[in-house]
């Protein structure tokens, strides 16, 4: 099936395809571009593959693959049809810069899920087994152990039960943790107590000893990790933020840690990234920082995901990872 743009005739579209090349621009690092170029040369030798800032004839560009987009897309690529985001989310994109009618596709790829599972398991284990406390004790030359508690006595709550949150919960359940999940709309995961919407958020928080933030960053979730939320958690709770830096109200975190309301924060994301050298988070003893490494798409498999979506698109089928711009995910 051939996709027919609005207002075009079948014969005109076929004729146009015979005389006009459909090209793709890749807007990322040269290292990743080399892998993608090889994949496309093998799978789609018919499609010109350009690496930014080289674009070829701009009117031929129908597809853009990017983490962040160049400015003024409407002028730069007047016939752009699909923007493939290299991220699991789209909050890094300036949606006002993307012309109406351009489909936005987020990355749905196994290594993103696997990496997030690994990171969250490490962080939950470290909170559960007091590893951050032992690291502080080592710096202070203190030898002081404590009795281990089984996983079933730890209540782990995951905010966001989507493409990343649900697989994370499944692994935590399999390891014996007492799990609950919260999302804007009702989701069901085997072995997980499910909460949904604002009306059930407080109950979810009251039953969560280790809180993992994996909700998409939208206007509704920006700043959701704040003083009010911290106060609704059990005293001494841990938080793990591997969503986006914008989820956290930074000025509310250190008072919650210093008062003991929170015992530990694990942050893989920040605002801005990287954090300035003078930022107070660097040196706080109860904050563990990682430089946005929890999860990343592997270049070879990510290229295959986009190639598969291109085949669907050109056959008139639905693509995976389509973004509802009204919801922001």
Coordinates of C-alpha atoms in Angstrom, one line a residue:
X1 CA 0.0 0.0 0.0
X2 CA 1.3 3.5 -0.9
X3 CA 0.6 6.4 1.4
X4 CA -1.2 9.2 -0.5
X5 CA -0.7 12.7 0.9
X6 CA -3.8 14.7 1.4
X7 CA -4.9 16.3 -1.9
X8 CA -2.6 14.2 -4.1
X9 CA -3.8 11.8 -6.8
X10 CA -2.6 8.2 -7.0
X11 CA -1.1 8.7 -10.4
X12 CA 0.5 12.0 -9.3
X13 CA 1.9 10.4 -6.2
X14 CA 3.3 7.4 -8.1
X15 CA 4.8 9.7 -10.7
X16 CA 6.2 11.9 -8.0
X17 CA 7.8 8.9 -6.3
X18 CA 9.4 7.9 -9.6
X19 CA 11.1 11.3 -10.0
X20 CA 11.6 12.4 -6.4
X21 CA 13.9 10.7 -3.8
X22 CA 12.7 10.1 -0.3
X23 CA 15.6 10.8 2.0
X24 CA 16.4 10.6 5.7
X25 CA 18.6 12.8 7.9
X26 CA 20.3 11.4 11.0
X27 CA 21.0 14.1 13.7
X28 CA 23.3 12.6 16.3
X29 CA 27.0 11.8 16.9
X30 CA 29.3 10.6 14.2
X31 CA 30.0 7.4 16.1
X32 CA 26.4 6.5 16.1
X33 CA 25.9 7.7 12.6
X34 CA 28.5 5.2 11.3
X35 CA 26.5 2.3 12.6
X36 CA 23.2 3.6 11.3
X37 CA 24.7 4.3 7.9
X38 CA 25.9 0.7 7.6
X39 CA 22.4 -0.6 8.6
X40 CA 20.6 1.6 6.1
X41 CA 23.0 0.9 3.3
X42 CA 22.3 -2.8 3.7
X43 CA 18.5 -2.6 4.4
X44 CA 17.5 0.5 2.4
X45 CA 20.0 1.2 -0.4
X46 CA 17.2 3.0 -2.2
X47 CA 17.0 5.7 0.5
X48 CA 19.6 8.4 0.7
X49 CA 21.0 8.6 4.2
X50 CA 22.4 11.9 5.3
X51 CA 24.3 12.8 8.5
X52 CA 23.7 16.3 9.9
X53 CA 24.7 18.9 9.0
X54 CA 24.8 17.4 5.5
X55 CA 21.2 17.0 4.3
X56 CA 21.1 16.6 0.5
X57 CA 18.2 18.3 -1.3
X58 CA 16.1 19.6 1.6
X59 CA 12.9 19.2 -0.2
X60 CA 13.6 15.4 -0.5
X61 CA 13.9 14.9 3.3
X62 CA 10.8 13.0 4.6
X63 CA 12.4 11.5 7.7
X64 CA 14.4 12.9 10.5
X65 CA 16.1 10.8 13.3
X66 CA 17.2 13.0 16.2
X67 CA 17.6 13.4 20.0
X68 CA 17.0 17.2 19.6
X69 CA 16.0 18.8 16.3
X70 CA 17.6 21.7 14.4
X71 CA 15.8 25.0 14.6
X72 CA 13.0 26.0 12.2
X73 CA 12.1 22.6 10.8
X74 CA 9.3 23.9 8.7
X75 CA 11.7 26.0 6.6
X76 CA 14.6 23.6 6.8
X77 CA 12.6 20.4 5.7
X78 CA 9.4 21.6 4.1
X79 CA 8.2 18.1 3.2
X80 CA 9.1 16.3 6.5
X81 CA 6.6 13.6 7.4
X82 CA 8.1 11.7 10.4
X83 CA 10.4 12.6 13.2
X84 CA 11.9 9.6 15.0
X85 CA 13.0 10.5 18.5
X86 CA 16.1 8.7 19.8
X87 CA 14.7 8.8 23.3
X88 CA 12.1 6.8 25.1
X89 CA 10.4 10.2 25.7
X90 CA 10.0 13.4 23.8
X91 CA 10.4 16.0 26.6
X92 CA 13.8 17.0 25.1
X93 CA 12.1 18.1 21.9
X94 CA 10.8 21.6 21.2
X95 CA 7.3 20.6 20.1
X96 CA 6.6 24.2 19.0
X97 CA 9.4 23.8 16.4
X98 CA 7.7 20.7 14.8
X99 CA 5.3 21.5 12.0
X100 CA 1.7 20.3 12.3
X101 CA 1.2 17.0 10.5
X102 CA 4.6 15.6 11.3
X103 CA 4.3 12.3 13.1
X104 CA 6.5 12.0 16.2
X105 CA 7.7 8.5 17.1
X106 CA 9.5 7.7 20.3
X107 CA 12.1 4.9 20.6
X108 CA 10.7 1.6 21.7
X109 CA 13.6 -0.8 21.9
X110 CA 14.6 -3.7 24.0
X111 CA 17.9 -2.4 25.3
X112 CA 16.1 0.7 26.7
X113 CA 14.0 -1.6 28.8
X114 CA 16.8 -4.0 29.8
X115 CA 19.0 -1.1 30.8
X116 CA 16.3 0.4 33.0
X117 CA 15.5 -2.9 34.7
X118 CA 19.2 -3.3 35.5
X119 CA 19.6 0.2 36.9
X120 CA 16.4 0.1 39.0
X121 CA 17.3 -3.3 40.4
X122 CA 20.7 -2.1 41.4
X123 CA 19.3 1.0 43.1
X124 CA 16.5 -0.9 44.9
X125 CA 19.0 -3.5 46.1
X126 CA 21.4 -0.8 47.3
X127 CA 18.6 0.9 49.3
X128 CA 17.3 -2.4 50.6
X129 CA 20.7 -3.7 51.7
X130 CA 21.9 -0.3 53.1
X131 CA 24.8 -0.1 50.6
X132 CA 24.8 3.7 50.5
X133 CA 25.1 3.7 54.3
X134 CA 28.0 1.3 54.2
X135 CA 29.7 3.5 51.6
X136 CA 29.4 6.5 53.9
X137 CA 30.7 4.4 56.8
X138 CA 33.7 3.3 54.7
X139 CA 34.7 6.9 54.1
X140 CA 34.4 7.5 57.9
X141 CA 36.3 4.2 58.8
X142 CA 33.3 2.8 60.6
X143 CA 32.6 -0.9 60.8
X144 CA 29.0 -1.3 61.8
X145 CA 26.7 -3.9 60.3
X146 CA 23.0 -4.4 60.7
X147 CA 20.5 -7.3 60.4
X148 CA 19.3 -7.9 56.8
X149 CA 15.6 -7.7 56.1
X150 CA 14.1 -9.9 53.4
X151 CA 12.8 -8.3 50.1
X152 CA 9.2 -9.2 51.0
X153 CA 9.3 -6.7 53.8
X154 CA 10.2 -3.8 51.5
X155 CA 7.4 -2.0 49.7
X156 CA 8.6 -0.7 46.3
X157 CA 6.4 1.7 44.5
X158 CA 6.9 2.6 40.8
X159 CA 5.4 5.8 39.4
X160 CA 4.7 5.1 35.8
X161 CA 3.5 1.7 34.6
X162 CA 4.2 2.1 30.9
X163 CA 6.8 0.6 28.6
X164 CA 9.6 0.9 31.2
X165 CA 7.7 0.8 34.5
X166 CA 5.7 -2.4 33.9
X167 CA 8.8 -4.6 33.0
X168 CA 10.6 -3.1 36.0
X169 CA 7.7 -4.1 38.3
X170 CA 7.6 -7.6 36.9
X171 CA 11.3 -8.2 37.8
X172 CA 10.9 -6.7 41.3
X173 CA 7.9 -9.0 41.9
X174 CA 9.9 -12.0 40.7
X175 CA 12.6 -11.1 43.3
X176 CA 10.1 -11.1 46.1
X177 CA 9.5 -7.4 46.7
X178 CA 6.1 -6.2 47.8
X179 CA 5.3 -4.0 44.8
X180 CA 2.8 -1.4 43.9
X181 CA 2.4 0.8 40.9
X182 CA 0.8 4.2 40.1
X183 CA -0.1 5.8 36.8
X184 CA -2.5 8.3 35.4
X185 CA -4.8 5.6 34.1
X186 CA -5.3 2.1 35.5
X187 CA -2.7 -0.5 34.6
X188 CA -2.5 -4.1 35.7
X189 CA 0.7 -6.0 36.3
X190 CA 0.6 -9.5 37.9
X191 CA 1.5 -9.4 41.5
X192 CA 1.4 -5.6 41.7
X193 CA -1.1 -3.5 43.7
X194 CA -2.3 -0.9 41.2
X195 CA -3.2 2.7 41.9
X196 CA -4.4 5.3 39.4
X197 CA -5.0 9.0 39.2
X198 CA -4.7 11.8 41.7
X199 CA -7.4 10.3 43.9
X200 CA -5.2 7.3 44.7
X201 CA -1.8 8.9 44.8
X202 CA -1.7 9.5 48.5
X203 CA -2.6 5.9 49.3
X204 CA 0.1 4.7 47.0
X205 CA 2.7 6.9 48.6
X206 CA 1.8 5.9 52.2
X207 CA 2.6 2.3 51.3
X208 CA 5.9 2.9 49.5
X209 CA 9.3 2.6 51.2
X210 CA 11.3 2.8 48.0
X211 CA 9.9 5.1 45.4
X212 CA 10.9 4.8 41.7
X213 CA 10.0 7.6 39.3
X214 CA 9.4 6.5 35.7
X215 CA 6.5 8.7 34.7
X216 CA 6.8 10.6 31.4
X217 CA 7.7 14.3 31.9
X218 CA 4.6 16.3 31.0
X219 CA 3.2 19.5 32.4
X220 CA 1.1 17.4 34.8
X221 CA 4.2 15.6 36.2
X222 CA 6.8 18.4 36.1
X223 CA 7.8 18.9 39.7
X224 CA 5.9 15.9 41.0
X225 CA 8.8 15.0 43.3
X226 CA 8.3 17.8 45.8
X227 CA 8.0 18.5 49.5
X228 CA 4.3 17.6 49.7
X229 CA 5.0 14.2 48.0
X230 CA 8.0 13.5 50.3
X231 CA 5.9 14.1 53.4
X232 CA 3.3 11.6 52.3
X233 CA 5.9 8.8 52.1
X234 CA 6.8 6.8 55.2
X235 CA 9.6 8.4 57.2
X236 CA 13.0 7.2 56.0
X237 CA 11.8 6.4 52.5
X238 CA 14.2 6.3 49.6
X239 CA 13.6 7.9 46.2
X240 CA 15.1 6.8 42.8
X241 CA 14.6 9.2 39.9
X242 CA 15.4 7.8 36.6
X243 CA 12.7 9.7 34.7
X244 CA 13.7 13.3 34.0
X245 CA 15.4 16.0 36.0
X246 CA 12.2 18.1 35.6
X247 CA 10.3 15.7 37.8
X248 CA 12.2 16.9 40.9
X249 CA 11.9 20.2 42.7
X250 CA 15.6 20.4 43.7
X251 CA 15.1 22.9 46.5
X252 CA 12.8 20.5 48.3
X253 CA 15.1 17.5 48.3
X254 CA 17.9 18.4 50.7
X255 CA 15.6 19.6 53.5
X256 CA 13.8 16.2 53.2
X257 CA 17.1 14.3 53.4
X258 CA 18.5 16.5 56.3
X259 CA 15.3 16.0 58.3
X260 CA 15.3 12.3 57.9
X261 CA 12.0 12.2 56.0
X262 CA 14.0 10.7 53.2
X263 CA 17.0 8.5 53.9
X264 CA 18.5 8.4 50.4
X265 CA 18.1 9.8 46.9
X266 CA 19.4 8.1 43.8
X267 CA 19.4 10.5 40.9
X268 CA 20.2 9.5 37.3
X269 CA 18.8 12.7 35.8
X270 CA 19.1 16.4 36.7
X271 CA 18.3 19.9 35.5
X272 CA 20.5 21.0 33.9
X273 CA 22.6 18.2 32.6
X274 CA 25.5 18.1 33.5
X275 CA 25.0 19.6 36.9
X276 CA 27.2 22.7 37.5
X277 CA 30.4 21.8 39.5
X278 CA 29.2 24.0 42.4
X279 CA 25.8 22.3 42.7
X280 CA 25.0 21.2 46.3
X281 CA 23.9 17.7 45.1
X282 CA 27.5 16.7 44.3
X283 CA 28.6 16.7 47.9
X284 CA 25.5 15.7 49.8
X285 CA 26.2 12.4 51.7
X286 CA 22.7 11.0 51.0
X287 CA 22.5 11.8 47.3
X288 CA 24.0 9.3 44.8
X289 CA 24.4 10.8 41.3
X290 CA 24.8 9.0 38.0
X291 CA 25.2 10.9 34.7
X292 CA 21.9 9.8 32.9
X293 CA 23.2 6.3 32.1
X294 CA 20.3 4.2 33.4
X295 CA 19.1 3.3 30.0
X296 CA 20.1 4.0 26.4
X297 CA 19.2 2.6 23.0
X298 CA 21.9 0.5 21.3
X299 CA 22.7 2.0 17.9
X300 CA 22.4 -1.2 15.9
X301 CA 19.1 -2.3 17.4
X302 CA 17.7 1.2 17.4
X303 CA 18.4 1.5 13.7
X304 CA 16.5 -1.8 13.1
X305 CA 13.5 -0.4 15.1
X306 CA 13.4 2.6 12.8
X307 CA 13.8 0.5 9.7
X308 CA 10.9 -1.7 10.8
X309 CA 8.7 1.4 11.4
X310 CA 9.6 2.8 8.0
X311 CA 8.4 -0.4 6.4
X312 CA 5.2 -0.1 8.4
X313 CA 4.7 3.5 7.4
X314 CA 5.4 3.0 3.7
X315 CA 2.9 0.1 3.8
X316 CA 0.2 2.3 5.3
X317 CA 0.4 0.5 8.7
X318 CA 0.5 1.9 12.2
X319 CA 4.0 2.5 13.6
X320 CA 5.1 1.6 17.1
X321 CA 5.8 4.4 19.5
X322 CA 3.5 7.0 18.0
X323 CA 3.3 10.0 20.3
X324 CA 0.0 11.7 21.3
X325 CA 1.2 15.3 21.4
X326 CA -1.8 16.3 23.4
X327 CA -0.8 14.0 26.2
X328 CA 3.0 14.4 25.7
X329 CA 3.7 10.6 25.5

